[in-house]
Coordinates of C-alpha atoms in Angstrom, one line a residue:
X30 CA 140.5 90.3 126.9
X31 CA 138.5 93.6 126.2
X32 CA 137.2 92.1 123.0
X33 CA 136.0 88.8 124.8
X34 CA 134.4 91.4 127.7
X35 CA 132.3 93.2 125.0
X36 CA 131.3 89.7 123.5
X37 CA 129.7 88.5 127.0
X38 CA 128.3 91.7 127.5
X39 CA 126.4 92.6 124.2
X40 CA 123.1 94.3 123.8
X41 CA 120.2 91.6 123.2
X42 CA 120.1 92.6 119.4
X43 CA 123.5 92.4 118.6
X44 CA 123.6 88.9 119.7
X45 CA 121.0 87.8 117.6
X46 CA 122.3 84.8 116.3
X47 CA 120.9 86.3 112.5
X48 CA 123.5 89.3 112.5
X49 CA 127.1 89.1 111.2
X50 CA 130.0 91.3 110.9
X51 CA 132.0 92.7 108.3
X52 CA 130.8 90.6 105.1
X53 CA 132.8 90.6 102.2
X54 CA 130.2 90.4 100.0
X55 CA 132.1 89.7 96.2
X56 CA 133.9 86.5 98.3
X57 CA 130.7 85.1 100.1
X58 CA 128.2 85.8 97.3
X59 CA 127.9 84.6 93.8
X60 CA 126.0 87.8 92.2
X61 CA 123.3 86.1 89.7
X62 CA 121.0 89.1 88.4
X63 CA 119.9 91.8 89.8
X64 CA 116.6 92.0 90.7
X65 CA 115.9 95.5 91.3
X66 CA 118.0 98.8 91.6
X67 CA 116.2 102.1 93.5
X68 CA 117.4 105.4 95.2
X69 CA 117.9 103.6 98.7
X70 CA 118.9 99.7 97.6
X71 CA 120.1 96.9 95.2
X72 CA 118.7 93.4 94.7
X73 CA 120.4 90.8 93.7
X74 CA 119.5 86.9 93.1
X75 CA 122.5 85.4 94.4
X76 CA 124.0 82.0 95.9
X77 CA 125.1 82.1 99.1
X78 CA 128.4 80.1 99.0
X79 CA 128.7 79.2 102.8
X80 CA 125.3 77.2 102.5
X81 CA 124.4 76.9 98.9
X82 CA 121.1 78.4 99.3
X83 CA 120.1 80.4 96.1
X84 CA 119.0 83.9 98.0
X85 CA 117.6 87.6 97.6
X86 CA 120.9 89.6 98.7
X87 CA 119.4 93.4 99.5
X88 CA 122.4 95.7 100.2
X89 CA 121.0 99.3 101.1
X90 CA 122.9 102.4 99.8
X91 CA 124.2 104.2 103.5
X92 CA 124.1 107.4 102.5
X93 CA 120.2 107.5 101.3
X94 CA 119.3 105.7 104.3
X95 CA 120.1 108.2 106.8
X96 CA 118.3 110.5 105.5
X97 CA 115.7 108.0 105.4
X98 CA 116.4 108.1 109.4
X99 CA 116.3 111.5 109.5
X100 CA 113.1 111.6 108.2
X101 CA 111.3 109.1 110.3
X102 CA 112.4 110.3 114.0
X103 CA 115.2 112.7 115.4
X104 CA 114.4 111.8 118.4
X105 CA 115.3 108.0 117.9
X106 CA 118.0 106.0 116.5
X107 CA 116.3 103.5 114.1
X108 CA 116.9 99.9 113.9
X109 CA 118.4 98.6 110.9
X110 CA 116.1 96.7 108.6
X111 CA 117.4 94.0 109.4
X112 CA 116.9 94.4 113.4
X113 CA 113.8 95.3 112.3
X114 CA 112.8 92.6 109.7
X115 CA 113.7 89.1 112.0
X116 CA 111.6 90.1 114.5
X117 CA 109.0 88.7 112.5
X118 CA 108.0 85.0 111.9
X119 CA 105.4 84.4 109.9
X120 CA 104.5 82.4 106.6
X121 CA 103.7 84.9 104.8
X122 CA 106.1 87.3 105.5
X123 CA 109.6 87.2 104.0
X124 CA 112.1 85.2 106.0
X125 CA 115.3 87.1 106.6
X126 CA 118.5 84.5 107.2
X127 CA 121.2 87.3 108.0
X128 CA 122.1 91.1 108.2
X129 CA 124.6 92.9 108.8
X130 CA 127.5 95.1 107.2
X131 CA 129.7 94.5 104.3
X132 CA 133.2 95.4 104.1
X133 CA 132.2 98.5 102.2
X134 CA 129.9 99.8 105.2
X135 CA 127.2 99.3 103.4
X136 CA 124.5 97.2 105.4
X137 CA 123.0 94.1 103.5
X138 CA 120.4 91.5 104.0
X139 CA 120.0 87.9 102.9
X140 CA 116.4 87.1 103.0
X141 CA 114.7 84.2 101.2
X142 CA 114.3 84.4 97.1
X143 CA 110.5 84.6 96.4
X144 CA 109.5 83.7 92.7
X145 CA 106.8 85.3 92.4
X146 CA 104.5 88.0 90.7
X147 CA 102.9 91.3 92.4
X148 CA 99.8 92.3 94.0
X149 CA 99.9 94.6 91.1
X150 CA 100.0 91.7 88.8
X151 CA 97.1 90.5 90.2
X152 CA 95.3 93.5 89.9
X153 CA 95.9 94.1 86.2
X154 CA 94.9 90.0 85.5
X155 CA 91.7 89.7 84.3
X156 CA 91.7 85.9 84.5
X157 CA 92.0 86.0 88.0
X158 CA 88.2 85.8 89.8
X159 CA 87.6 87.7 92.9
X160 CA 87.4 84.9 95.1
X161 CA 91.3 84.3 94.7
X162 CA 92.0 87.9 94.9
X163 CA 89.9 87.4 98.5
X164 CA 92.1 84.7 99.1
X165 CA 95.5 86.7 98.8
X166 CA 94.0 89.0 100.8
X167 CA 93.5 87.0 103.7
X168 CA 97.0 85.8 103.3
X169 CA 98.6 89.1 103.3
X170 CA 96.1 90.4 106.5
X171 CA 97.9 87.6 108.5
X172 CA 101.1 88.1 107.4
X173 CA 100.6 92.4 108.2
X174 CA 98.9 91.4 111.8
X175 CA 102.1 89.7 112.6
X176 CA 104.1 92.7 111.6
X177 CA 101.8 94.8 113.5
X178 CA 101.9 91.8 116.8
X179 CA 105.6 92.5 116.1
X180 CA 105.5 95.5 117.3
X181 CA 106.3 96.8 113.7
X182 CA 104.9 99.7 111.6
X183 CA 105.5 99.2 108.0
X184 CA 105.1 102.4 106.8
X185 CA 105.0 101.1 103.1
X186 CA 101.8 98.7 102.3
X187 CA 101.5 99.2 98.5
X188 CA 101.0 96.7 95.8
X189 CA 104.7 96.3 95.1
X190 CA 105.3 94.9 98.4
X191 CA 102.8 91.9 98.4
X192 CA 104.1 88.9 96.1
X193 CA 102.5 85.6 95.3
X194 CA 104.6 82.8 95.0
X195 CA 104.2 79.6 92.2
X196 CA 102.4 77.5 95.4
X197 CA 99.5 81.0 95.4
X198 CA 101.6 81.8 98.6
X199 CA 101.6 85.6 99.5
X200 CA 104.5 87.5 101.0
X201 CA 104.9 90.7 102.1
X202 CA 108.6 92.3 101.9
X203 CA 110.3 95.3 102.2
X204 CA 110.9 96.7 105.4
X205 CA 113.3 99.8 103.9
X206 CA 110.6 102.6 105.5
X207 CA 109.8 100.3 108.8
X208 CA 109.9 101.4 112.2
X209 CA 109.4 99.9 115.8
X210 CA 105.5 101.1 117.2
X211 CA 106.6 103.4 120.1
X212 CA 106.7 106.6 121.2
X213 CA 109.0 108.3 119.2
X214 CA 108.5 107.0 116.0
X215 CA 104.5 107.3 116.2
X216 CA 105.6 111.4 117.0
X217 CA 103.6 114.1 114.6
X218 CA 106.0 115.3 111.6
X219 CA 106.8 112.0 110.1
X220 CA 105.7 111.5 106.1
X221 CA 107.0 108.5 104.3
X222 CA 105.8 106.2 102.1
X223 CA 104.4 105.7 99.2
X224 CA 102.3 108.3 98.4
X225 CA 99.7 106.7 96.5
X226 CA 98.7 104.9 99.8
X227 CA 99.7 107.4 102.7
X228 CA 96.7 108.0 105.4
X229 CA 95.4 111.2 105.8
X230 CA 96.9 111.7 109.4
X231 CA 100.5 110.9 108.0
X232 CA 99.8 113.2 105.4
X233 CA 98.8 115.6 107.5
X234 CA 102.1 114.5 109.4
X235 CA 100.2 114.2 112.2
X236 CA 100.5 111.4 114.8
X237 CA 100.3 107.8 113.5
X238 CA 100.3 103.8 114.6
X239 CA 99.8 100.9 112.6
X240 CA 96.6 102.1 111.6
X241 CA 98.6 103.7 108.6
X242 CA 99.1 100.2 107.4
X243 CA 95.1 99.0 108.0
X244 CA 94.5 102.2 105.4
X245 CA 97.3 101.8 102.8
X246 CA 95.9 97.9 102.9
X247 CA 93.1 99.2 102.0
X248 CA 94.0 101.0 99.8
X249 CA 95.4 98.3 97.9
X250 CA 92.7 95.4 98.8
X251 CA 89.9 98.5 97.0
X252 CA 92.6 97.8 93.7
X253 CA 92.8 94.9 94.0
X254 CA 89.0 94.3 94.0
X255 CA 87.5 97.4 91.8
X256 CA 90.0 97.5 89.1
X257 CA 90.1 100.9 90.2
X258 CA 91.4 103.4 93.2
X259 CA 89.4 104.4 95.8
X260 CA 90.3 108.3 94.7
X261 CA 90.6 109.4 90.8
X262 CA 91.2 113.3 91.6
X263 CA 94.0 113.1 88.6
X264 CA 97.3 114.5 90.0
X265 CA 98.7 113.3 92.9
X266 CA 98.4 116.9 94.9
X267 CA 94.8 116.9 94.1
X268 CA 94.1 113.4 95.4
X269 CA 96.3 113.8 98.7
X270 CA 93.6 116.8 99.1
X271 CA 91.0 114.9 98.0
X272 CA 92.0 111.4 100.9
X273 CA 91.9 113.9 103.6
X274 CA 88.9 116.4 102.6
X275 CA 86.3 114.1 100.9
X276 CA 84.8 110.6 101.1
X277 CA 86.6 107.6 99.0
X278 CA 84.6 106.5 96.2
X279 CA 81.7 103.9 97.4
X280 CA 83.1 100.2 96.4
X281 CA 79.8 99.4 95.6
X282 CA 79.7 102.2 93.0
X283 CA 83.4 100.8 91.8
X284 CA 82.0 97.3 91.2
X285 CA 78.2 96.5 91.5
X286 CA 79.6 92.4 91.8
X287 CA 80.8 92.6 95.2
X288 CA 79.3 90.8 97.6
X289 CA 77.2 93.7 100.6
X290 CA 80.3 92.1 103.5
X291 CA 83.1 93.0 100.8
X292 CA 81.9 96.4 100.1
X293 CA 81.2 97.3 104.3
X294 CA 85.3 96.1 105.1
X295 CA 86.5 98.2 102.4
X296 CA 84.5 101.0 103.5
X297 CA 86.1 101.1 107.0
X298 CA 89.4 100.1 105.4
X299 CA 89.7 103.4 103.9
X300 CA 87.6 105.3 106.2
X301 CA 89.8 108.6 106.9
X302 CA 89.3 108.9 110.2
X303 CA 91.6 106.7 112.3
X304 CA 89.5 105.8 114.7
X305 CA 86.9 104.6 112.1

């Protein structure tokens, strides 16, 4: 009876149709191939026996994710990656089917499987024309805007977290560092993300907002369109100092063939001050 009462009065988040409890991974899925293994998680191509669908299955390391949680905000409990990711429904953002806990106590996320390449491949492939790269960036920007409209800061915009599928559709992935865009998570002190894409205010551990994603997107766009980074100081530490204290490389200097309009957008995206 107590269990039934709890079921009637669960919070909105717990009542999400995407959330499931205590899944036995070995019984529910056939793991076909390991696609990625990092410090925070393991990602597999898998078959979901309940639907027969081939999916992307992400299983998180609970200890590493707890440490990441402590860095994002000591003031408020960060929702799980699955709870955050299901808030966004957009053609240019990876679709989450389910999330929850495994019988081993690990968080898992079941997502659409994207058969494609990252923006790193797009950057390095010289046969892809600038016009096509601009189209990819436009799709990526739409996806990121949807994330911000859902009240989320992605926190890890970089060339590995945008994939282009076989239909030339761009998908934003990986909400492993994403946080709600709320006062607790905008406070000074946090420094998480991919270093080469961190905004100056994030490096300085100042208060932040969704503009750290816009800056990171600007660095990514600069790389994609010019083949160079806006800061090229050698060592990562030197680049961090340069990013805080110097103006970025001008896109017209990096690639003279870019239009004035595109160069103006890149200058604005990589401005050192958030208000710019």
